[in-house]
Short mmCIF file of C-alpha atoms and ligand atoms in Angstrom, two decimals:
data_model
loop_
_atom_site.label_atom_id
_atom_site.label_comp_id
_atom_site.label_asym_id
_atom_site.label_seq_id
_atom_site.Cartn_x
_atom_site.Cartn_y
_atom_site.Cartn_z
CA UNK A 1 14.24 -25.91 -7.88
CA UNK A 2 10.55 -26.46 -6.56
CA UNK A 3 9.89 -25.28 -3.12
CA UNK A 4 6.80 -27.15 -1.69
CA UNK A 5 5.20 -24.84 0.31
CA UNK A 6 3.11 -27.27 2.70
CA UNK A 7 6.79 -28.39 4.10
CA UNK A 8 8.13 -24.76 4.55
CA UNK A 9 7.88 -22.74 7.52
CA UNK A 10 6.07 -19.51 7.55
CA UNK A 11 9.53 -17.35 7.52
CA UNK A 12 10.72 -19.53 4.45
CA UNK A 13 7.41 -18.81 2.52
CA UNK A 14 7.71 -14.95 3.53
CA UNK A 15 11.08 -14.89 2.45
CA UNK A 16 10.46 -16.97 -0.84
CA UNK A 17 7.35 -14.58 -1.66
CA UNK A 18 8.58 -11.23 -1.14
CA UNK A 19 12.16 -12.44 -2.93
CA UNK A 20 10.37 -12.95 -6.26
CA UNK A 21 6.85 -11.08 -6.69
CA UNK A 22 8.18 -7.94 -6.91
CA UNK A 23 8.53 -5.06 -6.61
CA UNK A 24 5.12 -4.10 -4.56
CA UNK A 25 3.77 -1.20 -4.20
CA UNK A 26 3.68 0.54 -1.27
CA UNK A 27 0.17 1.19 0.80
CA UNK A 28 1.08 3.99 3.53
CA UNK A 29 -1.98 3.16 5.55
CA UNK A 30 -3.05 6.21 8.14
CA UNK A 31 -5.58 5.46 10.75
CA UNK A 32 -6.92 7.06 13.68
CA UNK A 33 -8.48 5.01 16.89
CA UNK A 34 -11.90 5.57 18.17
CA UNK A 35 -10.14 8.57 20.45
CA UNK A 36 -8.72 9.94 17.34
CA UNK A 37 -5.14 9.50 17.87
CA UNK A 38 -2.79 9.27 14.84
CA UNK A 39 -1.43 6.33 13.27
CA UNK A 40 0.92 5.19 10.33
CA UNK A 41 2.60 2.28 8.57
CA UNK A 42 3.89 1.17 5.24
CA UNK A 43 2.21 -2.34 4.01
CA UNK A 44 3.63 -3.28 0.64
CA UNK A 45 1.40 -6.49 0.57
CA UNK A 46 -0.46 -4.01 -1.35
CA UNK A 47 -2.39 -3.48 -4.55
CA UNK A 48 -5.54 -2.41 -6.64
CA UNK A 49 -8.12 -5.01 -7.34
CA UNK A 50 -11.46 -3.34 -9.65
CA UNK A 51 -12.34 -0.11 -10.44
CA UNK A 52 -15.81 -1.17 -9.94
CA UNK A 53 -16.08 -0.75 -7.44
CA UNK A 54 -12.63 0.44 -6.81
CA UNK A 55 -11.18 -1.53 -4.40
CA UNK A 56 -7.39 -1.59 -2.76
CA UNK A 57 -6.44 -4.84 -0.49
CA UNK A 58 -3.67 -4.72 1.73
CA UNK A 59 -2.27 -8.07 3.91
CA UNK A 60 -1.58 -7.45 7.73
CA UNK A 61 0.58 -10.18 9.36
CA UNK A 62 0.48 -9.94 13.25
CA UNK A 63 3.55 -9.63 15.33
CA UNK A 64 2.07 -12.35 18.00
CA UNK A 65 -0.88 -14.20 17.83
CA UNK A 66 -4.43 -12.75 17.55
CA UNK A 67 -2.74 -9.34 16.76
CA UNK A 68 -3.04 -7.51 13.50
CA UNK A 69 -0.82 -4.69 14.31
CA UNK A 70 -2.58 -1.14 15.27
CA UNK A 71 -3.55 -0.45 11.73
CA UNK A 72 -5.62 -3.18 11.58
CA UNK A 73 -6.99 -2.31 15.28
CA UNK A 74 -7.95 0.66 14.19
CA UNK A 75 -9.77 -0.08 10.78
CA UNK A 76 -11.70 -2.87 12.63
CA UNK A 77 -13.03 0.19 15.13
CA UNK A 78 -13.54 2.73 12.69
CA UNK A 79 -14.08 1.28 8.81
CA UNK A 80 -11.91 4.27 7.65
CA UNK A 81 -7.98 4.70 6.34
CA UNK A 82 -6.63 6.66 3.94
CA UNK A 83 -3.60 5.32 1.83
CA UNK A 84 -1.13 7.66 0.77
CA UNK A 85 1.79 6.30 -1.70
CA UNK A 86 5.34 6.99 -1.26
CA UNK A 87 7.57 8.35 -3.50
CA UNK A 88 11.57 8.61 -3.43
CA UNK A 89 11.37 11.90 -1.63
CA UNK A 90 9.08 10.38 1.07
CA UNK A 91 11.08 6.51 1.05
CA UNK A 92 13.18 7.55 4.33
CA UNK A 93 10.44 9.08 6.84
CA UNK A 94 7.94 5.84 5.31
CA UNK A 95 10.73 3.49 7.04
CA UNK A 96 10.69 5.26 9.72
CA UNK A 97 6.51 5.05 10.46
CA UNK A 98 7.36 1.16 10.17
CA UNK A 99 9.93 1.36 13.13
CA UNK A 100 7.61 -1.13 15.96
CA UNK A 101 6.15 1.89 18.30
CA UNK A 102 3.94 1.51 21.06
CA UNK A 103 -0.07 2.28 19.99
CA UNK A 104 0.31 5.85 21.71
CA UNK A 105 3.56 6.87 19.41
CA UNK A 106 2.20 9.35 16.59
CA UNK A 107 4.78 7.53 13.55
CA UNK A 108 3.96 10.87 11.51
CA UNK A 109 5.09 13.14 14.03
CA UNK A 110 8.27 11.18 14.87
CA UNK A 111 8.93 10.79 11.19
CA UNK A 112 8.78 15.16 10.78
CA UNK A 113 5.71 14.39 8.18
CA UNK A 114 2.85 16.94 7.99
CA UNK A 115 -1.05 15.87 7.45
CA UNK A 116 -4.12 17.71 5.39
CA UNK A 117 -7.51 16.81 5.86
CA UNK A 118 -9.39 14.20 4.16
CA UNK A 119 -13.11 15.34 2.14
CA UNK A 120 -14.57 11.87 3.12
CA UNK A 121 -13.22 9.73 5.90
CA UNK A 122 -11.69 11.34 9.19
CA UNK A 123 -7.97 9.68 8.81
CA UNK A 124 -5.99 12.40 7.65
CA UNK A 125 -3.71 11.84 4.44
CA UNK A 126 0.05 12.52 4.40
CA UNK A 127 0.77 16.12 3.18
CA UNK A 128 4.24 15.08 1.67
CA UNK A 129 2.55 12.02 -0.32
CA UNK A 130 2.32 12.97 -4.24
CA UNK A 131 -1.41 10.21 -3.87
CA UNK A 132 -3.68 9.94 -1.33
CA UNK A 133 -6.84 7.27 -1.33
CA UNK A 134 -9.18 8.11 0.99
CA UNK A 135 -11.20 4.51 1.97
CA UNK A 136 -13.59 3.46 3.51
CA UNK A 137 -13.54 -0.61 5.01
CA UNK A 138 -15.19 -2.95 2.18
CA UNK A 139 -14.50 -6.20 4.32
CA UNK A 140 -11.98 -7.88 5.99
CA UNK A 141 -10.76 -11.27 5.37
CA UNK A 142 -9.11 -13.01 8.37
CA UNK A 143 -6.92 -15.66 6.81
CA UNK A 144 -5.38 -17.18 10.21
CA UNK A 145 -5.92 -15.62 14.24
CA UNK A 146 -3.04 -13.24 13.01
CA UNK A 147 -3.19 -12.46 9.67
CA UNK A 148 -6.20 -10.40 7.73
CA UNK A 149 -6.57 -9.15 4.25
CA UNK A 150 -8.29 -5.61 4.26
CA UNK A 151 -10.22 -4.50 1.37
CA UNK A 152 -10.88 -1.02 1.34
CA UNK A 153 -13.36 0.99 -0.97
CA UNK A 154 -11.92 4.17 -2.69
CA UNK A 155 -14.54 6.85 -1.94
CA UNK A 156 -12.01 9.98 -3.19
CA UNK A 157 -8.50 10.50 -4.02
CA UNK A 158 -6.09 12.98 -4.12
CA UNK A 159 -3.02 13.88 -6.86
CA UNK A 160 -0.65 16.41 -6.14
CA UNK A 161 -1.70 19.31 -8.33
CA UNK A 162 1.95 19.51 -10.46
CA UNK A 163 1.37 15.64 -11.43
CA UNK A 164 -2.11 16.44 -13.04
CA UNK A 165 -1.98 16.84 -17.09
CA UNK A 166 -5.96 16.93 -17.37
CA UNK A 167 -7.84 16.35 -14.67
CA UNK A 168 -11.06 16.57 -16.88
CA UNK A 169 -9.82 13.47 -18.76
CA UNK A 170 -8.12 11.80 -15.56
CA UNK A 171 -4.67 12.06 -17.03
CA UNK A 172 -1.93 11.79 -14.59
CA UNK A 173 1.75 12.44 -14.94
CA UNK A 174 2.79 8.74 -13.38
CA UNK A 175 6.47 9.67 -14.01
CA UNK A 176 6.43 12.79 -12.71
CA UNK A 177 4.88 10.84 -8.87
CA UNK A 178 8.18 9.65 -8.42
CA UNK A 179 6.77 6.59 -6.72
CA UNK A 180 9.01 3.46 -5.25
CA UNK A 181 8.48 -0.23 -4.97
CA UNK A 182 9.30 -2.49 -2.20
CA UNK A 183 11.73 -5.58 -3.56
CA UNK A 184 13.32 -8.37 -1.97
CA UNK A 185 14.82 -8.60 1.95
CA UNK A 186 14.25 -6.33 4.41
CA UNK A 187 15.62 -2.33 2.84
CA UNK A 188 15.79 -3.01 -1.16
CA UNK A 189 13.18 -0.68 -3.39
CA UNK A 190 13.33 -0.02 -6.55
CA UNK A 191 12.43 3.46 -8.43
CA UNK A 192 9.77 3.50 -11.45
CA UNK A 193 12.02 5.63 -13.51
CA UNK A 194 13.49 2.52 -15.69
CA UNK A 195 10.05 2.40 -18.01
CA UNK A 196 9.64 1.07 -21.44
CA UNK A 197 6.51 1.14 -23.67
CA UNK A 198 4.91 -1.80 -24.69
CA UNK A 199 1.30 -1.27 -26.30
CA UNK A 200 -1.62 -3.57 -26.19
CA UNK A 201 -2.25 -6.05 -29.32
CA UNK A 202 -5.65 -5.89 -30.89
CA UNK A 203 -6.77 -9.37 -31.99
CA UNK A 204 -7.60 -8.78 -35.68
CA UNK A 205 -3.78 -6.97 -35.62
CA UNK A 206 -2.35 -10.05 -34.17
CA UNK A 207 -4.22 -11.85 -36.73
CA UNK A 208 -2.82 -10.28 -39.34
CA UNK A 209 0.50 -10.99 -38.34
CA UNK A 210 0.27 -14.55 -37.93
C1 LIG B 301 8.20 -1.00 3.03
C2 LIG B 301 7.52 -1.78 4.11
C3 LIG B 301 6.45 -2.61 3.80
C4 LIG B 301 5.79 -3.33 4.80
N1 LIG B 301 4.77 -4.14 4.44
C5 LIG B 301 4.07 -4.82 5.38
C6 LIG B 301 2.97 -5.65 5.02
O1 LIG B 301 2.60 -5.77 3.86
N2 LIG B 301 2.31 -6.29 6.03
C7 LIG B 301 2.68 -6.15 7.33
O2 LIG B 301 2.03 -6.73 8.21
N3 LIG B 301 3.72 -5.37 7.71
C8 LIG B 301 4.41 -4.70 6.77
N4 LIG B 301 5.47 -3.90 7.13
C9 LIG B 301 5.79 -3.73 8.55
C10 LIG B 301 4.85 -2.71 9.22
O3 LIG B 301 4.93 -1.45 8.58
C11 LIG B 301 5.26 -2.53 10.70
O4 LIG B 301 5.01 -3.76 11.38
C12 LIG B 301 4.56 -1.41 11.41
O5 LIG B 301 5.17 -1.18 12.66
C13 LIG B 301 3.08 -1.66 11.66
O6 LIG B 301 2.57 -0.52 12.26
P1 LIG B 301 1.17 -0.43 12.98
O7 LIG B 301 1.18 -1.38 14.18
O8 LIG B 301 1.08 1.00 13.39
O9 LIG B 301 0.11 -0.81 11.99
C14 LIG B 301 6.20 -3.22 6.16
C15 LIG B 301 7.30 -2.40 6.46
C16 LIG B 301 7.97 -1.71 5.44
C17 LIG B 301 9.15 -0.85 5.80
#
């Protein structure tokens, strides 16, 4: 079946996109505005782009036009955000940040979350998150009046102490983060438990086989 997207409506090409690239990761993006106050939302439009530098994007797609929701908002006023990743212990409080609260609603505090302070930026990070990225605003893209791609630079992260193996050699205990993925519809995720090995293929080795 080919869907041509220039006939679709924006709804059919959300729902066609988020059906089949999956599953996303989750971005749990915490802001503050210029007065400080608190903000938090889940954005699984969401992924790592280069090491170098190291750079997370995350999509934004307003709720009317010429608004990018108060994440956005707030990372246009301050350049900073931390993005915490969820995990299955933290799936149900990270659905309820994304519940549509006015600007002045604290999502962390309604959601029972704690925060710790962040080394670099001034956006907290989420206690009960196993990963925190602390960023700092590389550039935003505005792809339409309501829709922008942020691009954030990672200036310092943070891994929950009992998922380190080495932290001189980076190694991280991925399974032991527990971390979810966003699938299709509105409330299906999917767990990273279900792994399987698969290692890379040197060229001469390849050539060797063929
Ligand atoms: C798992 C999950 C992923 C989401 N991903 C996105 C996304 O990629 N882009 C987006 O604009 N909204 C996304 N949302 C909806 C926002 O989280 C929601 O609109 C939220 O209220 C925005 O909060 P804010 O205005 O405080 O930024 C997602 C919601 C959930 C539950």
């Amino acid at each position: 079946m080919l869907f041509d997207f220039e006939t679709l409506s924006t709804q059919e090409r959300y729902k066609l996109l988020v059906s089949t690239v999956v599953p996303r990761p989750i971005a749990w993006v915490v802001t503050q505005d210029l007065g400080g106050r608190l903000n938090a939302a889940p954005y699984s439009f969401f992924n790592v782009f280069s090491a170098d530098p190291p750079v997370v994007v995350f999509g934004i797609g307003g709720r009317k036009p010429g608004d990018t929701k108060d994440t956005g908002q707030n990372i246009r006023e301050t350049g900073q955000f931390t993005v915490c990743l969820v995990n299955q212990e933290t799936a149900k409080p990270m659905n309820i940040t994304a519940i549509d609260f006015p600007p002045e609603v604290d999502e962390l505090a309604e959601a029972g979350l704690t925060t710790l302070p962040s080394t670099r930026v001034k956006p907290p990070r989420i206690a009960e998150s196993p990963v925190a990225l602390e960023c700092e605003r590389f550039m935003i893209i505005e792809l339409n009046t309501d829709r922008a791609l942020v691009l954030g630079r990672v200036v310092a992260m943070h891994v929950r102490d009992d998922c380190v193996l080495d932290a001189a050699r980076c190694y991280i205990d991925t399974p032991k983060l527990d971390l979810i993925g966003r699938l299709h519809g509105g409330g299906w995720y999917s767990r990273t438990s279900d792994s399987f090995e698969l290692p890379r293929i040197p060229l001469e080795a390849w050539k060797t086989t063929t």
